[in-house]
Coordinates of C-alpha atoms in Angstrom, one line a residue:
M1 CA 2.7 -56.8 -145.8
L2 CA 4.0 -60.2 -146.5
E3 CA 4.4 -62.7 -143.7
V4 CA 7.7 -64.4 -143.0
M5 CA 6.5 -67.8 -144.3
A6 CA 5.3 -66.2 -147.6
R7 CA 8.7 -64.6 -148.2
S8 CA 10.4 -67.9 -147.4
A9 CA 8.2 -69.7 -149.9
I10 CA 9.0 -67.2 -152.7
K11 CA 12.7 -67.7 -152.2
Y12 CA 12.3 -71.5 -152.1
H13 CA 10.5 -71.6 -155.4
R14 CA 13.0 -69.3 -157.0
K15 CA 15.8 -71.6 -156.0
R16 CA 13.9 -74.4 -157.8
G17 CA 14.1 -72.4 -161.0
D18 CA 10.5 -71.0 -161.2
N19 CA 10.0 -67.6 -162.9
Y20 CA 8.1 -64.7 -161.3
N21 CA 4.7 -65.5 -162.8
V22 CA 4.8 -69.2 -161.7
I23 CA 5.9 -68.2 -158.2
A24 CA 3.1 -65.5 -158.1
G25 CA 0.5 -68.2 -158.9
K26 CA 1.8 -70.5 -156.3
V27 CA 1.9 -68.0 -153.4
Q28 CA -1.1 -66.0 -154.7
H29 CA 0.6 -62.7 -154.9
D30 CA 1.3 -60.3 -157.7
A31 CA 4.5 -61.0 -159.8
R32 CA 5.8 -57.5 -159.1
T33 CA 5.6 -58.3 -155.3
V34 CA 7.5 -61.5 -155.9
K35 CA 10.2 -59.6 -157.9
R36 CA 10.5 -57.0 -155.1
V37 CA 10.9 -59.6 -152.4
L38 CA 13.6 -61.4 -154.4
N39 CA 15.5 -58.2 -155.0
E40 CA 15.5 -57.1 -151.2
P41 CA 18.8 -57.6 -149.4
S42 CA 18.7 -60.6 -147.0
D43 CA 20.3 -58.7 -144.1
K44 CA 18.0 -55.7 -144.1
V45 CA 17.2 -54.5 -140.6
Q46 CA 14.0 -52.7 -139.9
T47 CA 14.6 -49.4 -138.1
R48 CA 12.4 -47.2 -136.0
P49 CA 12.2 -43.5 -136.4
N50 CA 15.2 -41.9 -134.6
R51 CA 13.4 -40.0 -131.8
E52 CA 15.4 -38.7 -128.8
S53 CA 14.2 -40.2 -125.5
S54 CA 12.8 -37.7 -123.0
V55 CA 15.1 -39.4 -120.4
A56 CA 18.3 -39.4 -122.5
V57 CA 18.7 -35.6 -122.1
F58 CA 19.4 -36.2 -118.4
K59 CA 22.2 -38.8 -119.1
E60 CA 25.0 -36.6 -117.8
Q61 CA 23.1 -35.6 -114.8
I62 CA 22.1 -39.1 -114.0
E63 CA 25.8 -40.2 -114.3
G64 CA 26.6 -37.6 -111.7
W65 CA 23.8 -38.6 -109.4
L66 CA 25.0 -42.2 -109.6
E67 CA 28.5 -41.1 -108.5
Q68 CA 26.8 -39.4 -105.5
K69 CA 24.9 -42.6 -104.8
L70 CA 21.5 -40.9 -104.8
Q71 CA 18.4 -43.1 -104.8
V72 CA 16.5 -43.4 -108.0
K73 CA 13.4 -41.7 -106.6
R74 CA 15.5 -38.7 -105.6
M75 CA 16.9 -38.6 -109.1
L76 CA 13.4 -38.5 -110.5
E77 CA 12.4 -35.6 -108.2
L78 CA 15.5 -33.6 -109.4
A79 CA 14.5 -34.3 -113.0
W80 CA 11.0 -33.1 -112.4
E81 CA 12.4 -29.9 -110.8
D82 CA 15.0 -29.2 -113.6
P83 CA 14.6 -25.5 -114.4
K84 CA 15.7 -25.7 -118.0
Q85 CA 13.9 -28.8 -119.2
P86 CA 11.7 -30.6 -116.6
Y87 CA 11.1 -34.3 -117.1
C88 CA 7.6 -35.0 -118.3
G89 CA 7.7 -38.7 -119.1
R90 CA 6.6 -41.7 -117.2
P91 CA 8.4 -42.7 -113.9
T92 CA 8.8 -46.3 -115.2
A93 CA 10.7 -45.0 -118.3
F94 CA 13.0 -43.0 -116.0
Y95 CA 13.6 -46.0 -113.7
D96 CA 14.4 -48.3 -116.7
Y97 CA 16.9 -45.8 -118.1
V98 CA 18.7 -45.5 -114.8
R99 CA 18.8 -49.3 -114.5
K100 CA 20.5 -49.5 -117.9
L101 CA 23.1 -46.9 -116.9
K102 CA 23.8 -48.8 -113.6
K103 CA 24.2 -52.1 -115.5
A104 CA 26.6 -50.4 -117.9
R105 CA 28.7 -49.0 -115.1
E106 CA 28.9 -52.4 -113.4
N107 CA 30.2 -54.0 -116.6
Q108 CA 33.0 -51.5 -116.8
A109 CA 36.6 -52.8 -116.2
H110 CA 37.1 -50.9 -113.0
Q111 CA 33.9 -52.5 -111.5
V112 CA 35.3 -56.1 -111.8
Q113 CA 35.3 -57.9 -108.5
I114 CA 38.8 -58.8 -107.4
R115 CA 39.3 -61.5 -104.8
F116 CA 42.1 -61.4 -102.3
E117 CA 43.4 -63.7 -99.6
G118 CA 44.3 -62.5 -96.2
L119 CA 47.6 -63.1 -94.4
P120 CA 47.7 -65.3 -91.3
G121 CA 46.2 -63.4 -88.4
E122 CA 45.2 -60.4 -90.5
F123 CA 41.4 -60.3 -91.1
L124 CA 38.3 -61.2 -89.1
Q125 CA 35.0 -60.4 -90.8
I126 CA 31.8 -60.2 -88.9
D127 CA 28.1 -59.8 -89.8
W128 CA 24.5 -60.5 -88.7
G129 CA 22.0 -62.8 -90.3
E130 CA 18.3 -63.2 -89.6
I131 CA 15.9 -66.1 -89.7
R132 CA 12.2 -65.6 -89.2
G133 CA 9.4 -68.0 -88.3
V134 CA 11.5 -70.6 -86.5
L135 CA 9.0 -73.1 -85.1
F136 CA 10.3 -75.5 -82.5
S137 CA 8.9 -79.0 -82.4
K138 CA 8.3 -78.6 -78.6
Q139 CA 4.6 -78.6 -77.8
D140 CA 2.9 -75.2 -77.6
S141 CA 5.8 -73.4 -79.3
V142 CA 5.2 -70.3 -81.4
P143 CA 7.2 -69.1 -84.4
Q144 CA 10.1 -67.0 -83.3
T145 CA 12.7 -64.7 -85.0
F146 CA 16.3 -65.3 -84.3
Y147 CA 19.4 -63.3 -85.3
F148 CA 22.7 -65.0 -85.7
F149 CA 26.2 -63.5 -85.3
C150 CA 28.7 -64.7 -87.8
A151 CA 32.5 -64.3 -87.7
R152 CA 35.1 -65.8 -90.1
L153 CA 38.8 -65.5 -90.3
K154 CA 39.9 -64.6 -93.8
Y155 CA 43.0 -66.8 -93.9
S156 CA 42.0 -70.1 -92.2
R157 CA 38.2 -69.8 -92.9
F158 CA 37.6 -70.7 -89.2
M159 CA 34.1 -69.7 -88.3
Y160 CA 32.0 -68.9 -85.3
V161 CA 28.2 -68.6 -85.2
S162 CA 25.9 -67.7 -82.3
F163 CA 22.1 -67.3 -82.2
Q164 CA 20.7 -64.4 -80.3
K165 CA 17.3 -62.7 -79.7
D166 CA 18.5 -59.2 -80.6
M167 CA 21.3 -57.3 -82.4
A168 CA 21.9 -54.8 -79.6
E169 CA 25.3 -53.2 -78.9
E170 CA 26.0 -55.4 -75.9
T171 CA 25.0 -58.5 -77.7
L172 CA 27.4 -57.7 -80.6
V173 CA 30.3 -57.1 -78.2
R174 CA 29.7 -60.2 -76.1
C175 CA 29.5 -62.3 -79.3
L176 CA 32.7 -60.9 -80.7
V177 CA 34.6 -61.4 -77.4
E178 CA 33.3 -65.0 -77.2
A179 CA 34.5 -65.5 -80.8
L180 CA 38.0 -64.1 -80.0
N181 CA 38.2 -66.4 -77.0
R182 CA 37.3 -69.4 -79.2
M183 CA 39.9 -68.4 -81.7
G184 CA 42.6 -67.9 -79.1
G185 CA 43.7 -64.3 -79.9
V186 CA 43.0 -61.0 -81.6
P187 CA 43.6 -60.5 -85.3
W188 CA 45.0 -57.3 -86.7
V189 CA 41.8 -56.0 -88.4
I190 CA 38.1 -56.6 -87.7
T191 CA 35.9 -55.7 -90.7
T192 CA 32.1 -54.9 -90.5
D193 CA 29.5 -53.2 -92.5
N194 CA 28.0 -49.9 -91.5
M195 CA 25.7 -51.3 -88.7
K196 CA 24.6 -48.6 -86.3
T197 CA 26.1 -50.4 -83.3
V198 CA 29.6 -49.9 -85.0
V199 CA 29.4 -46.8 -87.2
L200 CA 27.3 -43.8 -86.1
R201 CA 27.7 -41.9 -89.3
R202 CA 30.2 -40.8 -92.0
D203 CA 32.0 -37.5 -91.7
E204 CA 32.5 -35.0 -94.5
K205 CA 35.5 -37.0 -95.8
N206 CA 33.4 -40.2 -95.9
Q207 CA 35.3 -41.6 -92.9
P208 CA 33.4 -43.6 -90.3
V209 CA 32.5 -42.1 -86.9
W210 CA 32.8 -45.0 -84.6
H211 CA 30.4 -45.9 -81.8
P212 CA 32.1 -45.1 -78.5
V213 CA 31.6 -48.7 -77.2
W214 CA 33.1 -50.1 -80.4
Q215 CA 36.0 -47.7 -80.3
K216 CA 36.8 -48.5 -76.6
L217 CA 36.7 -52.2 -77.4
A218 CA 39.1 -51.8 -80.3
L219 CA 41.5 -49.8 -78.1
E220 CA 41.4 -52.3 -75.3
F221 CA 41.7 -55.4 -77.5
E222 CA 44.2 -53.7 -79.8
F223 CA 42.6 -54.3 -83.2
H224 CA 42.1 -52.0 -86.1
P225 CA 38.4 -51.5 -86.9
E226 CA 37.4 -51.2 -90.6
A227 CA 34.0 -50.6 -92.2
C228 CA 33.0 -51.4 -95.7
A229 CA 32.3 -48.5 -98.0
P230 CA 28.6 -47.6 -98.2
A231 CA 26.6 -49.7 -100.7
S232 CA 29.6 -52.0 -101.2
G233 CA 28.4 -55.2 -99.6
N234 CA 30.7 -57.2 -101.9
Q235 CA 33.6 -56.1 -99.7
K236 CA 32.4 -58.4 -96.9
G237 CA 33.3 -61.4 -99.1
A238 CA 33.7 -64.5 -97.0
V239 CA 31.5 -63.4 -94.1
E240 CA 28.6 -62.6 -96.5
N241 CA 28.9 -66.1 -97.9
L242 CA 29.0 -67.4 -94.3
V243 CA 25.5 -65.9 -93.6
K244 CA 24.2 -67.7 -96.7
Y245 CA 26.1 -70.9 -95.9
T246 CA 24.6 -71.0 -92.4
K247 CA 21.1 -70.7 -93.8
N248 CA 21.6 -73.2 -96.5
N249 CA 23.9 -75.7 -94.9
F250 CA 22.9 -75.6 -91.2
L251 CA 19.3 -74.3 -91.0
A252 CA 17.9 -75.8 -94.1
G253 CA 16.2 -79.2 -93.6
R254 CA 16.8 -79.2 -89.8
T255 CA 14.2 -79.2 -87.0
F256 CA 14.8 -78.2 -83.4
Y257 CA 13.0 -79.2 -80.3
D258 CA 13.7 -75.9 -78.4
A259 CA 16.3 -73.2 -78.1
A260 CA 18.7 -75.5 -76.2
D261 CA 18.5 -78.1 -79.0
L262 CA 19.3 -75.3 -81.5
V263 CA 22.4 -74.4 -79.6
R264 CA 23.5 -78.1 -79.3
Q265 CA 23.1 -78.8 -83.0
L266 CA 24.9 -75.6 -83.9
E267 CA 27.9 -76.6 -81.8
E268 CA 28.0 -80.0 -83.4
W269 CA 27.9 -78.4 -86.9
L270 CA 30.6 -75.9 -86.0
G271 CA 32.8 -78.8 -84.8
V272 CA 32.4 -80.6 -88.2
V273 CA 33.0 -77.5 -90.5
N274 CA 35.9 -76.2 -88.4
Y275 CA 37.8 -79.4 -87.5
E276 CA 36.6 -82.2 -89.8
R277 CA 35.5 -80.8 -93.2
T278 CA 38.0 -79.5 -95.8
C279 CA 37.3 -76.0 -96.9
A280 CA 36.6 -75.7 -100.7
A281 CA 38.4 -72.3 -100.9
T282 CA 41.7 -73.4 -99.3
G283 CA 41.7 -77.2 -99.6
E284 CA 42.6 -77.4 -95.9
I285 CA 40.7 -78.0 -92.7
P286 CA 40.1 -74.6 -91.0
G287 CA 41.2 -75.8 -87.6
S288 CA 44.6 -76.8 -89.0
L289 CA 45.2 -73.4 -90.5
L290 CA 44.0 -71.7 -87.3
E291 CA 47.1 -73.1 -85.5
I292 CA 49.2 -71.1 -88.0
E293 CA 47.1 -68.0 -87.5
R294 CA 47.3 -68.1 -83.7
K295 CA 51.1 -67.4 -83.9
H296 CA 50.3 -64.0 -85.5
F297 CA 47.4 -63.0 -83.2
S298 CA 47.7 -60.4 -80.5
P299 CA 47.1 -61.9 -77.1
L300 CA 43.7 -61.6 -75.5
P301 CA 43.6 -59.0 -72.7
A302 CA 42.7 -60.1 -69.1
S303 CA 39.3 -58.4 -69.4
A304 CA 38.3 -60.9 -72.2
R305 CA 37.2 -63.4 -69.5
D306 CA 34.6 -61.0 -68.2
Y307 CA 34.5 -57.9 -70.4
G308 CA 32.7 -54.8 -69.2
L309 CA 31.2 -52.6 -71.8
F310 CA 32.2 -49.0 -71.6
T311 CA 29.6 -46.2 -71.3
S312 CA 29.0 -42.9 -69.4
L313 CA 26.2 -42.3 -66.9
V314 CA 25.2 -39.1 -65.1
V315 CA 24.3 -39.1 -61.4
N316 CA 20.9 -37.5 -61.0
R317 CA 19.3 -35.5 -58.0
E318 CA 18.4 -38.8 -56.3
G319 CA 22.0 -39.8 -56.1
V320 CA 21.6 -42.7 -58.6
V321 CA 22.5 -43.5 -62.1
I322 CA 19.9 -45.1 -64.4
F323 CA 20.8 -48.0 -66.6
E324 CA 18.2 -50.1 -68.5
T325 CA 15.4 -48.4 -66.4
N326 CA 17.0 -49.6 -63.1
K327 CA 18.5 -47.1 -60.6
Y328 CA 21.8 -47.8 -58.9
S329 CA 23.0 -45.7 -56.0
V330 CA 26.4 -43.9 -55.8
P331 CA 27.8 -41.7 -53.0
A332 CA 25.6 -38.7 -52.6
E333 CA 28.4 -36.2 -53.0
L334 CA 28.8 -37.3 -56.7
M335 CA 25.4 -35.8 -57.6
G336 CA 25.5 -34.2 -61.0
Q337 CA 28.8 -35.8 -62.1
T338 CA 29.4 -38.0 -65.1
L339 CA 30.8 -41.4 -64.2
T340 CA 32.4 -44.2 -66.3
A341 CA 30.3 -47.4 -66.2
R342 CA 31.6 -50.8 -67.0
I343 CA 28.7 -53.2 -67.8
H344 CA 29.6 -56.8 -67.0
R345 CA 27.3 -59.8 -67.2
E346 CA 26.7 -59.9 -63.5
W347 CA 28.0 -56.6 -62.2
L348 CA 27.7 -52.9 -62.8
K349 CA 30.9 -51.0 -61.8
L350 CA 31.0 -47.2 -61.6
W351 CA 34.3 -45.3 -61.8
R352 CA 35.3 -41.7 -61.3
G353 CA 38.6 -41.5 -63.2
T354 CA 40.6 -44.4 -61.8
E355 CA 38.6 -44.7 -58.6
L356 CA 35.9 -47.3 -58.2
V357 CA 33.1 -45.5 -56.4
A358 CA 30.3 -48.1 -56.6
Q359 CA 29.7 -51.7 -57.5
H360 CA 26.3 -53.3 -57.8
P361 CA 25.0 -56.8 -58.8
R362 CA 23.5 -56.2 -62.2
C363 CA 19.7 -56.3 -62.3
Y364 CA 17.9 -57.7 -65.3
S365 CA 14.4 -56.8 -64.1
R366 CA 13.0 -53.4 -64.9
N367 CA 12.3 -50.3 -62.9
R368 CA 14.1 -51.6 -59.8
R369 CA 16.1 -49.5 -57.3
L370 CA 19.3 -50.9 -56.0
V371 CA 20.9 -49.0 -53.1
I372 CA 23.9 -49.3 -50.8
P373 CA 22.9 -47.5 -47.6
E374 CA 26.4 -46.2 -46.9
H375 CA 26.1 -44.0 -50.0
Y376 CA 23.6 -41.8 -48.1
T377 CA 25.3 -41.5 -44.7
Q378 CA 25.6 -37.7 -45.0
A379 CA 22.0 -37.3 -46.0
F380 CA 20.7 -39.3 -43.0
E381 CA 21.9 -36.6 -40.6
I382 CA 19.7 -34.1 -42.3
K383 CA 16.8 -36.4 -43.3
P384 CA 16.2 -39.1 -40.6
R385 CA 13.2 -40.6 -42.4
A386 CA 15.4 -41.2 -45.5
R387 CA 17.4 -43.8 -43.4
T388 CA 14.3 -45.9 -43.0
M389 CA 13.3 -45.8 -46.7
V390 CA 16.9 -46.5 -47.9
W391 CA 17.3 -49.4 -45.5
R392 CA 13.9 -50.7 -46.6
D393 CA 14.9 -50.5 -50.3
W394 CA 18.1 -52.5 -49.4
L395 CA 16.1 -55.2 -47.7
L396 CA 13.6 -55.5 -50.5
N397 CA 16.4 -56.3 -53.0
L398 CA 17.6 -59.3 -51.0
G399 CA 15.3 -61.6 -52.8
P400 CA 11.6 -62.4 -53.3
Q401 CA 11.2 -64.1 -49.9
V402 CA 12.6 -61.1 -48.0
Y403 CA 10.6 -58.8 -50.2
Q404 CA 7.3 -60.4 -49.3
Y405 CA 8.3 -60.6 -45.6
V406 CA 9.1 -56.9 -45.4
A407 CA 6.0 -55.9 -47.4
V408 CA 3.8 -57.8 -44.9
I409 CA 5.4 -56.1 -41.9
C410 CA 5.0 -52.7 -43.6
R411 CA 1.3 -53.4 -44.1
R412 CA 0.5 -54.9 -40.7
Q413 CA 2.7 -52.8 -38.5
R414 CA 2.6 -49.4 -40.2
A415 CA 2.8 -47.5 -36.9
T416 CA 6.1 -49.1 -35.9
M417 CA 7.4 -49.6 -39.5
S418 CA 10.5 -47.4 -38.9
E419 CA 11.5 -49.3 -35.8
Q420 CA 10.9 -52.7 -37.5
I421 CA 13.0 -51.7 -40.6
H422 CA 15.9 -50.5 -38.4
Q423 CA 15.9 -53.8 -36.4
L424 CA 15.7 -55.9 -39.5
Y425 CA 18.6 -54.0 -41.1
A426 CA 20.7 -54.3 -38.0
L427 CA 20.0 -58.1 -37.8
A428 CA 21.0 -58.6 -41.4
Q429 CA 24.3 -56.7 -40.8
Q430 CA 24.9 -58.6 -37.6
V431 CA 24.4 -62.2 -38.7
G432 CA 25.1 -62.0 -42.5
L433 CA 22.8 -62.4 -45.5
E434 CA 22.7 -66.2 -45.6
E435 CA 21.5 -66.7 -42.0
F436 CA 19.2 -63.7 -42.3
Q437 CA 17.5 -65.1 -45.4
A438 CA 17.2 -68.5 -43.9
A439 CA 15.5 -67.1 -40.8
V440 CA 13.1 -65.1 -43.0
E441 CA 12.2 -68.3 -44.8
L442 CA 11.6 -70.1 -41.5
A443 CA 9.5 -67.2 -40.0
T444 CA 7.4 -67.1 -43.2
E445 CA 6.6 -70.8 -42.9
Q446 CA 5.4 -70.3 -39.3
Q447 CA 3.6 -67.0 -40.2
L448 CA 5.6 -65.0 -37.7
Y449 CA 6.0 -61.5 -39.0
G450 CA 8.2 -59.0 -37.1
A451 CA 11.7 -58.2 -36.2
E452 CA 11.3 -59.6 -32.7
Y453 CA 10.5 -63.1 -34.2
L454 CA 13.6 -63.0 -36.4
K455 CA 15.7 -61.9 -33.4
G456 CA 14.4 -64.8 -31.4
L457 CA 15.2 -67.2 -34.2
L458 CA 18.7 -65.8 -34.9
L459 CA 20.0 -64.9 -31.5
K460 CA 18.7 -67.9 -29.5
P461 CA 21.2 -69.4 -27.0
A462 CA 23.3 -72.3 -28.3
G463 CA 21.7 -75.7 -27.7
S464 CA 18.2 -74.4 -27.1
G465 CA 15.3 -75.6 -29.2
S466 CA 13.2 -73.5 -31.5
N467 CA 11.9 -70.3 -29.9
A468 CA 9.1 -70.1 -32.4
A469 CA 6.6 -72.0 -30.3
T470 CA 7.2 -69.8 -27.1
L471 CA 7.2 -66.4 -28.8
K472 CA 4.1 -64.4 -28.2
P473 CA 3.0 -61.8 -30.7
T474 CA 2.9 -58.2 -29.3
Q475 CA -0.3 -57.6 -31.2
P476 CA -2.8 -60.4 -31.8
A477 CA -3.4 -61.1 -35.5
V478 CA -7.1 -60.4 -36.2
E479 CA -8.8 -61.4 -39.4
R480 CA -11.2 -58.6 -40.2
L481 CA -14.0 -58.5 -42.8
L482 CA -14.2 -55.5 -45.0
S483 CA -17.8 -54.9 -43.9
E484 CA -16.5 -54.3 -40.3
Y485 CA -14.5 -51.3 -41.6
E486 CA -17.4 -49.6 -43.4
P487 CA -18.8 -47.8 -40.4
L488 CA -15.3 -46.4 -39.8
V489 CA -14.9 -44.9 -43.3
A490 CA -18.5 -43.9 -44.0
N491 CA -17.7 -40.3 -43.7
R492 CA -14.3 -39.5 -45.4
F493 CA -14.1 -36.1 -43.8
S494 CA -14.6 -37.3 -40.2
A495 CA -11.6 -37.6 -37.9
I496 CA -9.7 -40.9 -37.8
P497 CA -10.7 -42.8 -34.6
E498 CA -8.1 -43.6 -32.1
E499 CA -6.6 -47.1 -32.0
N500 CA -8.6 -48.2 -28.9
E501 CA -11.9 -47.0 -30.6
I502 CA -11.1 -49.2 -33.6
E503 CA -10.4 -52.2 -31.3
R504 CA -13.8 -51.7 -29.6
A505 CA -15.5 -51.4 -33.0
V506 CA -14.1 -54.7 -34.3
G507 CA -13.9 -56.5 -31.1

């Protein structure tokens, strides 16, 4: 088989007027070979044998599977399981064929991407971005992962970005409410992708089934929620570009000392891109067009200042509802009922219909119990000991100082714990929480543990000096070594000695 250069040399010498024999001598090939090369058509295309691909027989089926948006692995499984002609080729050949069909579909006319511009006040698009391995320049910092919420108005290109530690439902709602407050109103439509905090699933008609919290938010703020079609990320348009823009224009090339510095630099950057820099898409400053959009917004509801997320909670047998592992009390007669909860930043409010039945300060710790003693008034008549434990829980939640003070009393004065708790609760109700907590702090400094000491500090006559120095403890505080208790507990099955016997043993 002649090489390309040999063929080229034959044609070159022929153009110079050499005959077949002369050319054959120069290229060292037979004269008949030279004649054959010169007589070949110059545009001859080498063709391979026309063999039908083992994948091509599935073309119509693959087209249907693409319409159903099946994954390529599932298509391959169906081809293997075909009852008439199972696919026996290599998986890579199948994947390549599907890729070609996908590309051909994308190049069809109906797949062309068509841009559109929103009307003033019409569209707000939101999305999440993620940045991993953020390393602050602060000493001893470790790489962190941040998520950032992005919102952009379609008409004015006004944007809002907020960095968060998670993408939870509450985080999403609070970020959106803050964005709407910044923008000064509510647009007609808010568009998202199919994130699980917005769309639970699609029904049989491919319509979104909204998350109850998102649906309630849309109802109260009077906007129309829209979700992009599945696998159609191009519908997000401007906000998708905003995620990339934030990464490339804000994050790239910057360093941050700590999280506070990250927020400070972000606010400075938003001020520039919203109120100083001209947008390339519109040729206008976004802040200027925002003034036009505000005339078409719906007004913000009063709840936008401190929005409470909507959810439902069931009252269990303990007369409490559980939210984020913490237990919050409600009136005991509501046991077994489902209440409407509004989750605010600082408060948890519980409603039965239109009646507010309980309101608690929101606890961000875990596995805590927050009670309002009045919720158990009826139960106290049947279970007297419950009063002591409920009042103690209430005292323990007044703060770490009170918690430690009450805990010490419960350990040192176990025999009179019930009486001590009753007196402490009565004192707190009588003088108010501020004075009660101040007295606890003073008593702790002086190592005076007991309701009688607090009573002396709180109820002393006006103008008198501190009573702390004249108060005498009812029981002397004795520091005991563990070894002194060993004779008392040597036999675990023996009867517990009386109090006077213990005093003689350690005295």
